[in-house]
Amino acid sequence: MAAVSTERPDWDTMAVVGYIARPHGIRGQVVVNLETDFPQDRFQEGGELFTRRAGAVERLMLTAVRFQGGRPIVGWAGVSDVNDVLPYVGGELRVPREWLSRLPAGVYYRHDLIGCRVTTSSGDPVGVVRDVEGPLAGSRLVVRMAHGDALVPMAAEICRFVDVASQVIVIEPPVGLLDLNAPREPRQSDQGVKARHGSA
């Protein structure tokens, strides 16, 4: 059974687990686009998610959950008609960070990496991680540098040291890597990032 809270957490400190994509049927259910590596844990009947509508954080108590094509179709207490859920379409679904699972060594939550200072192994400053993009097996750090953003693969031969507690990442970048620009917008999510071995 998913956790149920009695308090409404701070929206900005929660992790994104999905987005409400569209209504499904006429009974007030919606299709969710996942932003989590743990869909079965996050989406359970009787579980709880949070969304924000018109600037206010709302708690959603899930009353129906099933998976179709790898995506959850959910309904929550207080909605029973397609018109009830239309204002929620496009909204984020979040959970408090303390609900997140412990990850194995070498795997990190994206929101823990955002804000980390990046340096080279020789101590030269590179920039600050402002986003992480890509799937678990091919994640890339979006590092904000003085002249723009660079994509740094989360491969073990490039990211030599990661300390999320100290917010430090030490890299050994291949020639030309830090000249690649690719702007993105940062976000917290419930997806993991793994330092991979082998070619990037």
Short mmCIF file of N, CA, C and O in Angstrom, two decimals, residues 9-60:
data_model
loop_
_atom_site.label_atom_id
_atom_site.label_comp_id
_atom_site.label_asym_id
_atom_site.label_seq_id
_atom_site.Cartn_x
_atom_site.Cartn_y
_atom_site.Cartn_z
N PRO A 9 2.57 18.56 1.66
CA PRO A 9 3.98 18.94 1.56
C PRO A 9 4.19 20.15 0.66
O PRO A 9 3.30 20.56 -0.08
N ASP A 10 5.41 20.68 0.74
CA ASP A 10 5.79 21.81 -0.10
C ASP A 10 5.98 21.33 -1.53
O ASP A 10 6.74 20.40 -1.79
N TRP A 11 5.29 21.94 -2.46
CA TRP A 11 5.30 21.53 -3.86
C TRP A 11 6.72 21.51 -4.44
O TRP A 11 7.11 20.57 -5.15
N ASP A 12 7.49 22.52 -4.16
CA ASP A 12 8.81 22.65 -4.78
C ASP A 12 9.81 21.60 -4.29
O ASP A 12 10.83 21.38 -4.94
N THR A 13 9.56 20.97 -3.16
CA THR A 13 10.49 19.97 -2.66
C THR A 13 10.08 18.55 -3.04
O THR A 13 10.78 17.59 -2.70
N MET A 14 8.95 18.38 -3.73
CA MET A 14 8.49 17.05 -4.11
C MET A 14 9.09 16.62 -5.45
O MET A 14 9.58 17.44 -6.23
N ALA A 15 9.02 15.31 -5.71
CA ALA A 15 9.56 14.73 -6.94
C ALA A 15 8.44 14.40 -7.91
O ALA A 15 7.40 13.89 -7.52
N VAL A 16 8.67 14.68 -9.19
CA VAL A 16 7.69 14.39 -10.23
C VAL A 16 7.67 12.89 -10.51
O VAL A 16 8.71 12.26 -10.69
N VAL A 17 6.47 12.31 -10.54
CA VAL A 17 6.32 10.89 -10.89
C VAL A 17 5.51 10.69 -12.16
O VAL A 17 5.46 9.58 -12.70
N GLY A 18 4.86 11.73 -12.67
CA GLY A 18 4.10 11.59 -13.89
C GLY A 18 3.38 12.87 -14.27
O GLY A 18 3.40 13.86 -13.53
N TYR A 19 2.78 12.83 -15.46
CA TYR A 19 1.98 13.94 -15.97
C TYR A 19 0.63 13.40 -16.41
O TYR A 19 0.55 12.32 -17.00
N ILE A 20 -0.42 14.13 -16.14
CA ILE A 20 -1.76 13.73 -16.58
C ILE A 20 -1.87 14.05 -18.07
O ILE A 20 -1.88 15.20 -18.47
N ALA A 21 -1.94 12.99 -18.88
CA ALA A 21 -1.88 13.16 -20.33
C ALA A 21 -3.24 13.53 -20.93
O ALA A 21 -3.34 14.48 -21.71
N ARG A 22 -4.28 12.77 -20.57
CA ARG A 22 -5.60 12.99 -21.18
C ARG A 22 -6.64 12.19 -20.41
O ARG A 22 -6.30 11.24 -19.70
N PRO A 23 -7.91 12.54 -20.57
CA PRO A 23 -8.97 11.72 -19.97
C PRO A 23 -9.03 10.35 -20.63
O PRO A 23 -8.63 10.18 -21.79
N HIS A 24 -9.55 9.38 -19.90
CA HIS A 24 -9.76 8.04 -20.45
C HIS A 24 -11.19 7.63 -20.11
O HIS A 24 -11.54 7.46 -18.94
N GLY A 25 -12.02 7.49 -21.14
CA GLY A 25 -13.41 7.13 -20.91
C GLY A 25 -14.21 8.31 -20.37
O GLY A 25 -13.79 9.47 -20.45
N ILE A 26 -15.37 7.99 -19.79
CA ILE A 26 -16.28 9.04 -19.35
C ILE A 26 -16.48 9.06 -17.84
O ILE A 26 -17.29 9.82 -17.32
N ARG A 27 -15.72 8.21 -17.11
CA ARG A 27 -15.95 8.06 -15.68
C ARG A 27 -14.92 8.77 -14.80
O ARG A 27 -14.72 8.41 -13.66
N GLY A 28 -14.23 9.75 -15.38
CA GLY A 28 -13.32 10.55 -14.57
C GLY A 28 -11.96 9.93 -14.35
O GLY A 28 -11.29 10.24 -13.36
N GLN A 29 -11.52 9.07 -15.27
CA GLN A 29 -10.18 8.51 -15.18
C GLN A 29 -9.27 9.18 -16.20
O GLN A 29 -9.74 9.77 -17.17
N VAL A 30 -7.95 9.09 -15.95
CA VAL A 30 -6.98 9.75 -16.83
C VAL A 30 -5.82 8.80 -17.14
O VAL A 30 -5.53 7.87 -16.38
N VAL A 31 -5.18 9.06 -18.26
CA VAL A 31 -3.94 8.37 -18.64
C VAL A 31 -2.77 9.20 -18.13
O VAL A 31 -2.77 10.43 -18.25
N VAL A 32 -1.78 8.52 -17.55
CA VAL A 32 -0.61 9.20 -16.98
C VAL A 32 0.64 8.86 -17.79
O VAL A 32 0.91 7.69 -18.06
N ASN A 33 1.38 9.88 -18.18
CA ASN A 33 2.72 9.69 -18.75
C ASN A 33 3.70 9.61 -17.60
O ASN A 33 3.78 10.54 -16.78
N LEU A 34 4.44 8.52 -17.53
CA LEU A 34 5.30 8.25 -16.37
C LEU A 34 6.58 9.07 -16.37
O LEU A 34 7.19 9.32 -17.40
N GLU A 35 6.99 9.46 -15.18
CA GLU A 35 8.29 10.07 -14.91
C GLU A 35 8.90 9.38 -13.69
O GLU A 35 9.44 10.04 -12.81
N THR A 36 8.76 8.07 -13.64
CA THR A 36 9.28 7.31 -12.51
C THR A 36 9.78 5.95 -12.99
O THR A 36 9.25 5.41 -13.97
N ASP A 37 10.78 5.43 -12.32
CA ASP A 37 11.25 4.08 -12.59
C ASP A 37 10.52 3.06 -11.72
O ASP A 37 10.82 1.87 -11.78
N PHE A 38 9.56 3.51 -10.91
CA PHE A 38 8.86 2.64 -9.97
C PHE A 38 7.35 2.80 -10.11
O PHE A 38 6.65 3.16 -9.15
N PRO A 39 6.78 2.56 -11.30
CA PRO A 39 5.36 2.83 -11.51
C PRO A 39 4.44 1.99 -10.61
O PRO A 39 3.41 2.49 -10.16
N GLN A 40 4.81 0.73 -10.36
CA GLN A 40 3.95 -0.11 -9.53
C GLN A 40 3.90 0.39 -8.08
O GLN A 40 2.91 0.19 -7.38
N ASP A 41 4.99 1.01 -7.62
CA ASP A 41 5.01 1.56 -6.27
C ASP A 41 4.25 2.87 -6.18
O ASP A 41 3.55 3.13 -5.20
N ARG A 42 4.38 3.69 -7.19
CA ARG A 42 3.79 5.03 -7.14
C ARG A 42 2.29 5.02 -7.41
O ARG A 42 1.56 5.88 -6.92
N PHE A 43 1.85 4.08 -8.25
CA PHE A 43 0.45 4.07 -8.66
C PHE A 43 -0.22 2.80 -8.17
O PHE A 43 -0.09 1.73 -8.77
N GLN A 44 -0.90 2.92 -7.03
CA GLN A 44 -1.62 1.82 -6.40
C GLN A 44 -2.98 2.33 -5.92
O GLN A 44 -3.09 3.48 -5.49
N GLU A 45 -3.98 1.47 -5.97
CA GLU A 45 -5.26 1.83 -5.38
C GLU A 45 -5.07 2.10 -3.89
O GLU A 45 -4.41 1.33 -3.19
N GLY A 46 -5.64 3.16 -3.41
CA GLY A 46 -5.47 3.57 -2.02
C GLY A 46 -4.26 4.44 -1.80
O GLY A 46 -4.05 4.96 -0.71
N GLY A 47 -3.43 4.60 -2.83
CA GLY A 47 -2.25 5.44 -2.72
C GLY A 47 -2.58 6.91 -2.86
O GLY A 47 -3.74 7.30 -3.08
N GLU A 48 -1.57 7.72 -2.75
CA GLU A 48 -1.76 9.16 -2.71
C GLU A 48 -0.73 9.86 -3.57
O GLU A 48 0.45 9.51 -3.55
N LEU A 49 -1.20 10.82 -4.36
CA LEU A 49 -0.33 11.66 -5.17
C LEU A 49 -0.75 13.12 -4.94
O LEU A 49 -1.82 13.39 -4.40
N PHE A 50 0.11 14.02 -5.38
CA PHE A 50 -0.20 15.44 -5.25
C PHE A 50 -0.12 16.10 -6.62
O PHE A 50 0.71 15.73 -7.46
N THR A 51 -0.98 17.07 -6.85
CA THR A 51 -0.93 17.87 -8.05
C THR A 51 -1.16 19.32 -7.66
O THR A 51 -1.52 19.61 -6.50
N ARG A 52 -0.95 20.22 -8.61
CA ARG A 52 -1.19 21.63 -8.33
C ARG A 52 -2.11 22.20 -9.40
O ARG A 52 -1.86 22.03 -10.60
N ARG A 53 -3.17 22.85 -8.95
CA ARG A 53 -4.16 23.42 -9.86
C ARG A 53 -4.53 24.80 -9.37
O ARG A 53 -4.83 24.99 -8.19
N ALA A 54 -4.45 25.78 -10.26
CA ALA A 54 -4.76 27.17 -9.93
C ALA A 54 -3.91 27.65 -8.76
O ALA A 54 -4.39 28.39 -7.89
N GLY A 55 -2.65 27.18 -8.71
CA GLY A 55 -1.72 27.61 -7.67
C GLY A 55 -1.84 26.90 -6.35
O GLY A 55 -1.04 27.13 -5.45
N ALA A 56 -2.83 26.01 -6.20
CA ALA A 56 -3.04 25.32 -4.94
C ALA A 56 -2.65 23.85 -5.07
O ALA A 56 -2.97 23.20 -6.07
N VAL A 57 -1.96 23.32 -4.06
CA VAL A 57 -1.57 21.92 -4.05
C VAL A 57 -2.76 21.08 -3.60
O VAL A 57 -3.39 21.37 -2.58
N GLU A 58 -3.07 20.04 -4.37
CA GLU A 58 -4.20 19.16 -4.06
C GLU A 58 -3.70 17.73 -3.86
O GLU A 58 -2.82 17.26 -4.57
N ARG A 59 -4.29 17.06 -2.89
CA ARG A 59 -3.99 15.65 -2.63
C ARG A 59 -4.99 14.80 -3.39
O ARG A 59 -6.20 15.01 -3.31
N LEU A 60 -4.49 13.81 -4.16
CA LEU A 60 -5.34 12.91 -4.91
C LEU A 60 -5.26 11.52 -4.29
O LEU A 60 -4.19 10.91 -4.25
#
